[in-house]
Short mmCIF file of C-alpha atoms in Angstrom, two decimals:
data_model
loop_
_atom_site.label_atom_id
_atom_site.label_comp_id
_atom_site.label_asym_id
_atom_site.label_seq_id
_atom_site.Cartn_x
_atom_site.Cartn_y
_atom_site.Cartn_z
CA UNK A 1 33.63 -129.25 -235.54
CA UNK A 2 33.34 -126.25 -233.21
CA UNK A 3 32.59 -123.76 -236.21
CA UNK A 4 28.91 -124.80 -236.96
CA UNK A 5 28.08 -123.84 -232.98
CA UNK A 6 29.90 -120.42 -233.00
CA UNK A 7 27.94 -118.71 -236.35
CA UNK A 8 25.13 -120.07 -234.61
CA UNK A 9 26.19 -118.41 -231.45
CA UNK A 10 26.65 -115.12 -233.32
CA UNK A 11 23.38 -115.08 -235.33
CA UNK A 12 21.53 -115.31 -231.81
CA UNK A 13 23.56 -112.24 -230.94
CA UNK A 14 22.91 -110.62 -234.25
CA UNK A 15 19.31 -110.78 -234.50
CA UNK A 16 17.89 -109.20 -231.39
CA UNK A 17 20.04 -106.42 -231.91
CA UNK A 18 19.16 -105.55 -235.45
CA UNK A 19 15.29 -105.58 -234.15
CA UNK A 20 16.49 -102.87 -231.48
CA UNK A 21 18.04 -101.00 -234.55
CA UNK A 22 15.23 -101.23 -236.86
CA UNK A 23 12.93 -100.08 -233.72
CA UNK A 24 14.69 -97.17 -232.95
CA UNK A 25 15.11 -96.38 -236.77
CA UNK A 26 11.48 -96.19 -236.74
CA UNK A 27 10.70 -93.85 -234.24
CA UNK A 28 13.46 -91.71 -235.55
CA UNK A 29 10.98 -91.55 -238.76
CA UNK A 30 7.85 -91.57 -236.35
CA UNK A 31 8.07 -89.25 -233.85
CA UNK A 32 4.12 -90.45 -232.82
CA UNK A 33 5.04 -93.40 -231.98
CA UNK A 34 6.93 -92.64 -228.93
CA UNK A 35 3.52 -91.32 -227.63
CA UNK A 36 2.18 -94.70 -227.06
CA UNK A 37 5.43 -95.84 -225.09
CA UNK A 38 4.16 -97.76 -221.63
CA UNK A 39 3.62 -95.61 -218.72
CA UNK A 40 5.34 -96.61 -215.22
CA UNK A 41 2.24 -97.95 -213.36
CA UNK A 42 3.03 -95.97 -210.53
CA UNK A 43 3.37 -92.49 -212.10
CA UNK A 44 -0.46 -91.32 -212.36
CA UNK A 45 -1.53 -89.07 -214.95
CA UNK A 46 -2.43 -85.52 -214.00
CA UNK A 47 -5.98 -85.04 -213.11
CA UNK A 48 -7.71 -82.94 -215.63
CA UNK A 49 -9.78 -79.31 -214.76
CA UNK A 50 -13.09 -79.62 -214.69
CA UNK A 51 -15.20 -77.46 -217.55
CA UNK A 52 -16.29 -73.60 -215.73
CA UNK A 53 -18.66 -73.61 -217.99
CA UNK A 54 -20.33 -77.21 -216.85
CA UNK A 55 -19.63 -77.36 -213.27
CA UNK A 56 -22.58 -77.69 -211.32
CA UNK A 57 -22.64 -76.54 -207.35
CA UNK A 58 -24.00 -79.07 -204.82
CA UNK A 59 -25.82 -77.21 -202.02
CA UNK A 60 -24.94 -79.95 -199.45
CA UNK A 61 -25.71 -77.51 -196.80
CA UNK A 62 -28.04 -79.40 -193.85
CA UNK A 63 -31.26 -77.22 -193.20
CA UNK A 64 -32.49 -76.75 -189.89
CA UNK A 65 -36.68 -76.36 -189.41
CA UNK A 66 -37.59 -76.02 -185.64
CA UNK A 67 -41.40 -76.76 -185.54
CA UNK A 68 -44.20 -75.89 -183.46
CA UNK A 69 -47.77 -77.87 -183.49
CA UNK A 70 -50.88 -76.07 -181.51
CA UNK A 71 -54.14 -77.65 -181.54
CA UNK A 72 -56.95 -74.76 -182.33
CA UNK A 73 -57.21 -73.66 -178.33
CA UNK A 74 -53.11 -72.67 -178.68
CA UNK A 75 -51.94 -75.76 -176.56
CA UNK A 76 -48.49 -77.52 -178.15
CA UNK A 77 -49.11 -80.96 -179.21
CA UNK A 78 -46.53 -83.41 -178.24
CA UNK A 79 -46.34 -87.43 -179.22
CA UNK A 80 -45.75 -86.51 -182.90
CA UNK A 81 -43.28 -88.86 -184.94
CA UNK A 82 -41.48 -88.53 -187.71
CA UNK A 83 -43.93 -90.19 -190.31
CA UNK A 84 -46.33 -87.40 -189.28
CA UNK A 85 -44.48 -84.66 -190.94
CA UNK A 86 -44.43 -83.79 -194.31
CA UNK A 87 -41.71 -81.56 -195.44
CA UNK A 88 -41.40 -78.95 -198.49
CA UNK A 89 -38.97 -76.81 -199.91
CA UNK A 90 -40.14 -74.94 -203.11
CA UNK A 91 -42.93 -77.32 -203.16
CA UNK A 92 -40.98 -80.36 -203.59
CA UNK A 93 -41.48 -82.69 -200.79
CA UNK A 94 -38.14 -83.86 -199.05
CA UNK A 95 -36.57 -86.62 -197.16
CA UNK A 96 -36.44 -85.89 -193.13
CA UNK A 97 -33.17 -86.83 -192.54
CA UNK A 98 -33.44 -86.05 -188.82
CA UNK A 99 -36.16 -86.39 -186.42
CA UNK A 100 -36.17 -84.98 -182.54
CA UNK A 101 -38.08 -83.71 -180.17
CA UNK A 102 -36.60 -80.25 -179.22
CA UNK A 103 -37.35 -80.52 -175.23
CA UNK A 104 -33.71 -81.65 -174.62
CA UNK A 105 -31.84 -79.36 -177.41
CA UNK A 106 -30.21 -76.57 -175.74
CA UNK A 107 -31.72 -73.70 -175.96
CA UNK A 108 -30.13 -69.50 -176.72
CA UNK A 109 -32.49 -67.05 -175.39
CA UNK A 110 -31.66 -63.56 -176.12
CA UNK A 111 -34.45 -61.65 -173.81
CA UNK A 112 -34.59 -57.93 -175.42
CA UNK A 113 -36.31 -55.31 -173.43
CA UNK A 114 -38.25 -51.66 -174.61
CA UNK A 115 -36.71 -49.33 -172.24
CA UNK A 116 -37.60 -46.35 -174.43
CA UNK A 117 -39.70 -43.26 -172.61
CA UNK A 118 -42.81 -45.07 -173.67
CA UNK A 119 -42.72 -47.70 -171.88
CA UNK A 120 -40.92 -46.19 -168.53
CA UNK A 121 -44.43 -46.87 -166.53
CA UNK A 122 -44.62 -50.30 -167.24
CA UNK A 123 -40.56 -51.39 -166.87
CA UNK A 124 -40.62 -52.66 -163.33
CA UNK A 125 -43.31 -54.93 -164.33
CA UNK A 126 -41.89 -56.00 -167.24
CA UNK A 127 -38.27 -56.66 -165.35
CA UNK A 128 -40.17 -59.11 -162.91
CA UNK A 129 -42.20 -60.75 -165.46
CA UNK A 130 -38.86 -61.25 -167.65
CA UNK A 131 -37.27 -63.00 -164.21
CA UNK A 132 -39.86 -65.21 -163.41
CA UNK A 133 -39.63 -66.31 -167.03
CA UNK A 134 -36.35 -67.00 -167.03
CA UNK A 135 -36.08 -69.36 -163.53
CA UNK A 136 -38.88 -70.99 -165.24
CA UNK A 137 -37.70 -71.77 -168.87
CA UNK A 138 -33.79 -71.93 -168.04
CA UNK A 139 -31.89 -75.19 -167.68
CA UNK A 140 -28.42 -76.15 -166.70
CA UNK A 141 -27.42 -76.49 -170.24
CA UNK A 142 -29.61 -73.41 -171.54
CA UNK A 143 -27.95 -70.11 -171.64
CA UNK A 144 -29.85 -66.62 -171.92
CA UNK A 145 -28.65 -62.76 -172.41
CA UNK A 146 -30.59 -59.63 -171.50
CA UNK A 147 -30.67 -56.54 -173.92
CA UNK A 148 -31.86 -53.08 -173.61
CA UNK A 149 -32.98 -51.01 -176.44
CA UNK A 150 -33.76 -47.59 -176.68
CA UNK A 151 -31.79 -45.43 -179.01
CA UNK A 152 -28.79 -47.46 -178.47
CA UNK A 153 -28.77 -51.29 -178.46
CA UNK A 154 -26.95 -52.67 -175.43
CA UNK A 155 -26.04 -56.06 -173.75
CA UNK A 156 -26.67 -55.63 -169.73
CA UNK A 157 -24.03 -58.11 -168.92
CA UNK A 158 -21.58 -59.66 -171.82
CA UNK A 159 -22.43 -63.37 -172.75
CA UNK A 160 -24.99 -65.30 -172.71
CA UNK A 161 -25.44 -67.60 -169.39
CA UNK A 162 -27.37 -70.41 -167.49
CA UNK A 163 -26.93 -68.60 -164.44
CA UNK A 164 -29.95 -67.33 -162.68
CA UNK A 165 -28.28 -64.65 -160.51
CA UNK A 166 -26.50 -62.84 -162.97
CA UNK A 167 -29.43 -63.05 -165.63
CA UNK A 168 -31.54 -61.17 -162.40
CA UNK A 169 -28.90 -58.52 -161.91
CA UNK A 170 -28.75 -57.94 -166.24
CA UNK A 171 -32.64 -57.05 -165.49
CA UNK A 172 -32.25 -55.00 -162.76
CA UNK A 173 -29.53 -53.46 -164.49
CA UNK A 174 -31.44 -51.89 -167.95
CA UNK A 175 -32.27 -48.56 -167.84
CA UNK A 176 -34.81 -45.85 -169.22
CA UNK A 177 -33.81 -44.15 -172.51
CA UNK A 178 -35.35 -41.80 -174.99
CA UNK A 179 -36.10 -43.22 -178.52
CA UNK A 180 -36.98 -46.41 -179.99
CA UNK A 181 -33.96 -49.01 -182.15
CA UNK A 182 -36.70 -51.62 -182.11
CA UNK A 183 -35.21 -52.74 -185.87
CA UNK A 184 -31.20 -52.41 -184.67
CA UNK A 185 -32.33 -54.61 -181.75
CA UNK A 186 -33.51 -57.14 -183.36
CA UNK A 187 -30.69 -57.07 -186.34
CA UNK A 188 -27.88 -56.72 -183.72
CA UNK A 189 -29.28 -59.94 -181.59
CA UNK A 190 -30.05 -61.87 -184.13
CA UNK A 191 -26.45 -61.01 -185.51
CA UNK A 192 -25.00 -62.71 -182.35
CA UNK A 193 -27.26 -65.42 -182.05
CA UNK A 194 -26.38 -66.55 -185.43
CA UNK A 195 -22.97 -68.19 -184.37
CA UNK A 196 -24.47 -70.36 -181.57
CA UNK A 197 -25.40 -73.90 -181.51
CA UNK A 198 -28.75 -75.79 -181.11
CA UNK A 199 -32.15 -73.85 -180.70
CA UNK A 200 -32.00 -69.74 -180.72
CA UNK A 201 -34.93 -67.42 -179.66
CA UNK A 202 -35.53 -63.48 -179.62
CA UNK A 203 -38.14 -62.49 -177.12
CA UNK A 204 -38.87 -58.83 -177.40
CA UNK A 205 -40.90 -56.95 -174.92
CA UNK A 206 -42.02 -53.51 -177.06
CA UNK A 207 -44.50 -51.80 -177.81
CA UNK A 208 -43.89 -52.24 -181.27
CA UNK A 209 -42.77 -48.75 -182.46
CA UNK A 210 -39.60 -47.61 -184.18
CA UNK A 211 -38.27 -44.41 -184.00
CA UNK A 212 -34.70 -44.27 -184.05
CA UNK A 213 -33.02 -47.56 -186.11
CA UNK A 214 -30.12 -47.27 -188.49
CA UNK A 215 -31.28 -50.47 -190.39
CA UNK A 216 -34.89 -50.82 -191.38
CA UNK A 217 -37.42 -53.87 -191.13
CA UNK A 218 -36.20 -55.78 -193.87
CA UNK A 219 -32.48 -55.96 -192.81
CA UNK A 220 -33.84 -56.77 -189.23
CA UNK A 221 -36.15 -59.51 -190.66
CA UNK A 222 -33.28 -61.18 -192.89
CA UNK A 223 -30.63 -61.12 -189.87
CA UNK A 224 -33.11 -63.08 -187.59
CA UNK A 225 -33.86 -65.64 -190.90
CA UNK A 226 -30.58 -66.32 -191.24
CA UNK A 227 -29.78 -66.51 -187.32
CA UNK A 228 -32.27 -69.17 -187.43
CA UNK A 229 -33.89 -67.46 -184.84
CA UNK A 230 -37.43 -68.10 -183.68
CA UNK A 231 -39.27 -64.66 -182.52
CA UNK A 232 -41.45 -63.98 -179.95
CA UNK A 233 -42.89 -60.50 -179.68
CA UNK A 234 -44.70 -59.34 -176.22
CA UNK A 235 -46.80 -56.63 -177.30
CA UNK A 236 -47.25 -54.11 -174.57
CA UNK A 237 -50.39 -52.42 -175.08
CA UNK A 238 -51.41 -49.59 -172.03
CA UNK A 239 -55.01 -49.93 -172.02
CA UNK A 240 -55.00 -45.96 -172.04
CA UNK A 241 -53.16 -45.30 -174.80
CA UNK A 242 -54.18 -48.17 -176.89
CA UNK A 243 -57.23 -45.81 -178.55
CA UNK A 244 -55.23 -43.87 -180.85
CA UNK A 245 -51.65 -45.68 -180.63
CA UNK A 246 -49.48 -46.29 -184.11
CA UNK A 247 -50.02 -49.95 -184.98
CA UNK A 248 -47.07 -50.11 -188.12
CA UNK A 249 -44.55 -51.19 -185.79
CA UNK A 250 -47.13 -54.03 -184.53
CA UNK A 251 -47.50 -55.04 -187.62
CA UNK A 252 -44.14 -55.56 -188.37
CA UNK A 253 -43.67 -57.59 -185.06
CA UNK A 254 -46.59 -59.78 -185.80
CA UNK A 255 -45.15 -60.33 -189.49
CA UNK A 256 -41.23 -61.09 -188.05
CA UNK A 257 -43.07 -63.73 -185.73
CA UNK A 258 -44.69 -65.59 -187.99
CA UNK A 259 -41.89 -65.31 -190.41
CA UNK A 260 -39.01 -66.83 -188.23
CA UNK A 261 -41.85 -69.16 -186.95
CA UNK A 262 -42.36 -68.37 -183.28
CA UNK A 263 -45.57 -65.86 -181.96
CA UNK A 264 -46.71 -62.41 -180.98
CA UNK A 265 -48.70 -61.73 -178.01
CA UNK A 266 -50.53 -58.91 -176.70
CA UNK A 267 -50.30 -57.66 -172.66
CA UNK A 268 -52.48 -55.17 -171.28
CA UNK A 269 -51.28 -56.20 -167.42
CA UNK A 270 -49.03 -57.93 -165.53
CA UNK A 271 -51.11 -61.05 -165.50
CA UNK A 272 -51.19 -60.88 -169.15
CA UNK A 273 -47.63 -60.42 -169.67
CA UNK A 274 -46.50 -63.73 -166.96
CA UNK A 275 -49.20 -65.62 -169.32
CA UNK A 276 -47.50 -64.84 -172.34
CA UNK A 277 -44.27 -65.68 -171.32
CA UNK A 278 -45.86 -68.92 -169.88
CA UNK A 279 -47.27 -69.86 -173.18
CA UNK A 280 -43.78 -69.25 -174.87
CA UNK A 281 -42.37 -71.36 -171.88
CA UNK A 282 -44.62 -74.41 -172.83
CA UNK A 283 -43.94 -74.42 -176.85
CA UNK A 284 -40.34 -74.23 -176.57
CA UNK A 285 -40.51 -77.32 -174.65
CA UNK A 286 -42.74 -79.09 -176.83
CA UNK A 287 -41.18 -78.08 -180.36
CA UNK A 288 -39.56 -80.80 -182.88
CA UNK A 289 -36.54 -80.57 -185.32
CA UNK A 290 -37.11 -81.67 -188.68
CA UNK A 291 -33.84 -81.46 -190.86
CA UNK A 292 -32.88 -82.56 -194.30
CA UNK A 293 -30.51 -82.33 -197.33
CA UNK A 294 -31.95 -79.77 -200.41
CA UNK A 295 -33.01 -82.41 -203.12
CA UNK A 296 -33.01 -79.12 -205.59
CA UNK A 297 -29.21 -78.93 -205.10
CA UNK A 298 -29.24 -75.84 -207.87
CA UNK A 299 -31.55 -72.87 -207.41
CA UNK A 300 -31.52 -69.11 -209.24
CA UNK A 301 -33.67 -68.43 -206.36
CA UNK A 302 -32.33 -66.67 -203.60
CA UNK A 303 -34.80 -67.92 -201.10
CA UNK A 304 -36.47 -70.88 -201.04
CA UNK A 305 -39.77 -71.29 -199.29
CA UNK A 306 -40.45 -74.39 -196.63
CA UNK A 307 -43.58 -76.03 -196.13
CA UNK A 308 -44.58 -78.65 -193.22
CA UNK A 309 -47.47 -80.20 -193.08
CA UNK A 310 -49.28 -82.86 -190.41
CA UNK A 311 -51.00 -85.77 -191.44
CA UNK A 312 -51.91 -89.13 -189.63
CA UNK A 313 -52.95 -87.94 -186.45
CA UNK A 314 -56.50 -87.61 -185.08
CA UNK A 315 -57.15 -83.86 -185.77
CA UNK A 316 -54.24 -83.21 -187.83
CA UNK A 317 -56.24 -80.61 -190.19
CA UNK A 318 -57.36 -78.65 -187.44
CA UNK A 319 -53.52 -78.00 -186.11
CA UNK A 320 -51.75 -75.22 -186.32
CA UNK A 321 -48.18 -75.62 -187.82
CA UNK A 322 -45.69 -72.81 -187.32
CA UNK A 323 -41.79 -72.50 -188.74
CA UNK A 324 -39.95 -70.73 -190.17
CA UNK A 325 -41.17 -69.20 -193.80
CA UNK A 326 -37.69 -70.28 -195.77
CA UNK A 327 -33.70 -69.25 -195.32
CA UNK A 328 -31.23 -67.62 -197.97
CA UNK A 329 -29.28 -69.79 -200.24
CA UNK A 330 -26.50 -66.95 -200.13
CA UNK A 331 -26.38 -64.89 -196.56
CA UNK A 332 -26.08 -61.19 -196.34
CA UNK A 333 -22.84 -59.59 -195.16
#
């Protein structure tokens, strides 16, 4: 009575092994098919390369624009807020992505003195204007470096600091030379500004010729662009002299200033030159940061142009608005 249950037995056995025949038998004539076997879910397939030729590059690169407002007698206009600023790059407006105003930001001040024979006369004033300057502008968390330039380019004492004593003594310490590196002054400052932090500024006291520089206006203009360094140029004009003197290097000056987006200035006197640094005293405490993200995230365009504009204040079309003119997508070695 037992037999029945035992070929039943065996054709259980039987059948699911002839399926695991017949499957195997068939991949053995269907090499494909083993394509299609299930994956282990935890073995991931291999990422694939993206396309060269269809890769696009994201410029996620945050862009600086430190921004001065003047009403039409020169005076900085403070109160400002964010919804008063319209921003451009190429034309095409931009979200502000941050908003400040600059009094607090820490500033660099690289103070950059003409000690050629031209302006030997007018050194000692310029060395005690350039002091009282600095114990007037200089904070705790500010830090400032003197330069000399004649033919050489030289940093009185290394480093840039907040202290007051040792920022005197790099005054006192410049000395006459014979030509003029106004361009290698500016391109080696602006050169070691560039790595700093928070708000950077080139004051040069000159008067404005070039006579000796191994790099030439445009190289000196790009370095203090991509420094993001705001110029100020004290033009020292001796009234005797100022008849028949060469006024190509002034240009330049007053070209690089508006440029970077700070100012030029003219002195004639001692008076003249404490006002000027004064007035540069009062906008650097008064200036705002607008910053955003490029919404143009490709660009053949090497530089791209900023614009800023103020609306929604009383007088707003009668300000003046200075920044910088633009940076470089790609920067120079």
């Amino acid at each position: 009575m037992r037999k029945p249950a035992t070929i039943l037995l065996l054709i259980g056995l039987l059948v699911p092994m002839c399926g695991l025949w017949a499957q195997q038998d068939s991949l053995r004539q269907n090499p494909a098919q083993q394509n299609y076997a299930p994956q282990n879910p935890a073995q991931k397939a291999p990422a694939q390369e993206p396309d060269p030729a269809t890769t696009i590059r994201v410029d996620v690169k945050l862009v600086n624009v430190f921004v001065t407002v003047t009403d039409t007698h020169g005076a900085p206009i403070g109160g400002l807020t964010k919804e008063n600023f319209i921003l451009k790059e190429d034309d095409r407006e931009q979200t502000i992505k941050i908003f400040d105003r600059e009094s607090a930001l820490p500033l660099s001040i690289a103070l950059a003195i003409d000690t050629s024979l031209s302006t030997r006369h007018d050194l000692p004033l310029e060395q005690a204007s350039a002091k009282r300057f600095a114990h007037d502008i200089v904070r705790p968390v500010d830090a400032l470096s003197v330069y000399g330039f004649s033919e050489t380019v030289y940093e009185s004492h290394a480093g840039y600091t907040p202290d007051l004593k040792r920022i005197d003594e790099s005054i006192d310490h410049i000395r006459v030379g014979a030509a003029t590196a106004l361009y290698d002054a500016i391109y080696v400052v602006s050169r070691a500004l560039d790595h700093r932090k928070g708000r950077k500024v080139i004051v040069l006291i000159t008067d404005g010729g070039d006579t000796f520089s191994k790099v030439d206006y445009t190289q000196a203009v790009r370095a203090a662009v991509e420094a993001e360094a705001l110029v100020y140029s004290i033009i020292i004009v001796p009234i005797e002299n100022s008849a028949g003197r060469e006024t190509g290097g002034e240009h330049a000056l007053i070209q690089l200033s508006e440029d970077t987006g700070g100012k030029y200035y003219y002195a004639t006197s001692a008076a003249q030159l404490d006002e000027a640094f004064h007035k540069i005293s009062d906008e650097l405490r008064t200036q705002y940061l607008l910053a955003y993200y490029p919404s143009q995230h490709t660009s053949f365009s090497e530089f791209r142009r900023i614009g800023v504009q103020v609306v929604g204040a009383p007088d707003a079309a009668a300000y003046k608005v200075r920044h910088r003119a633009g940076y470089y997508t790609v920067k120079s070695e």
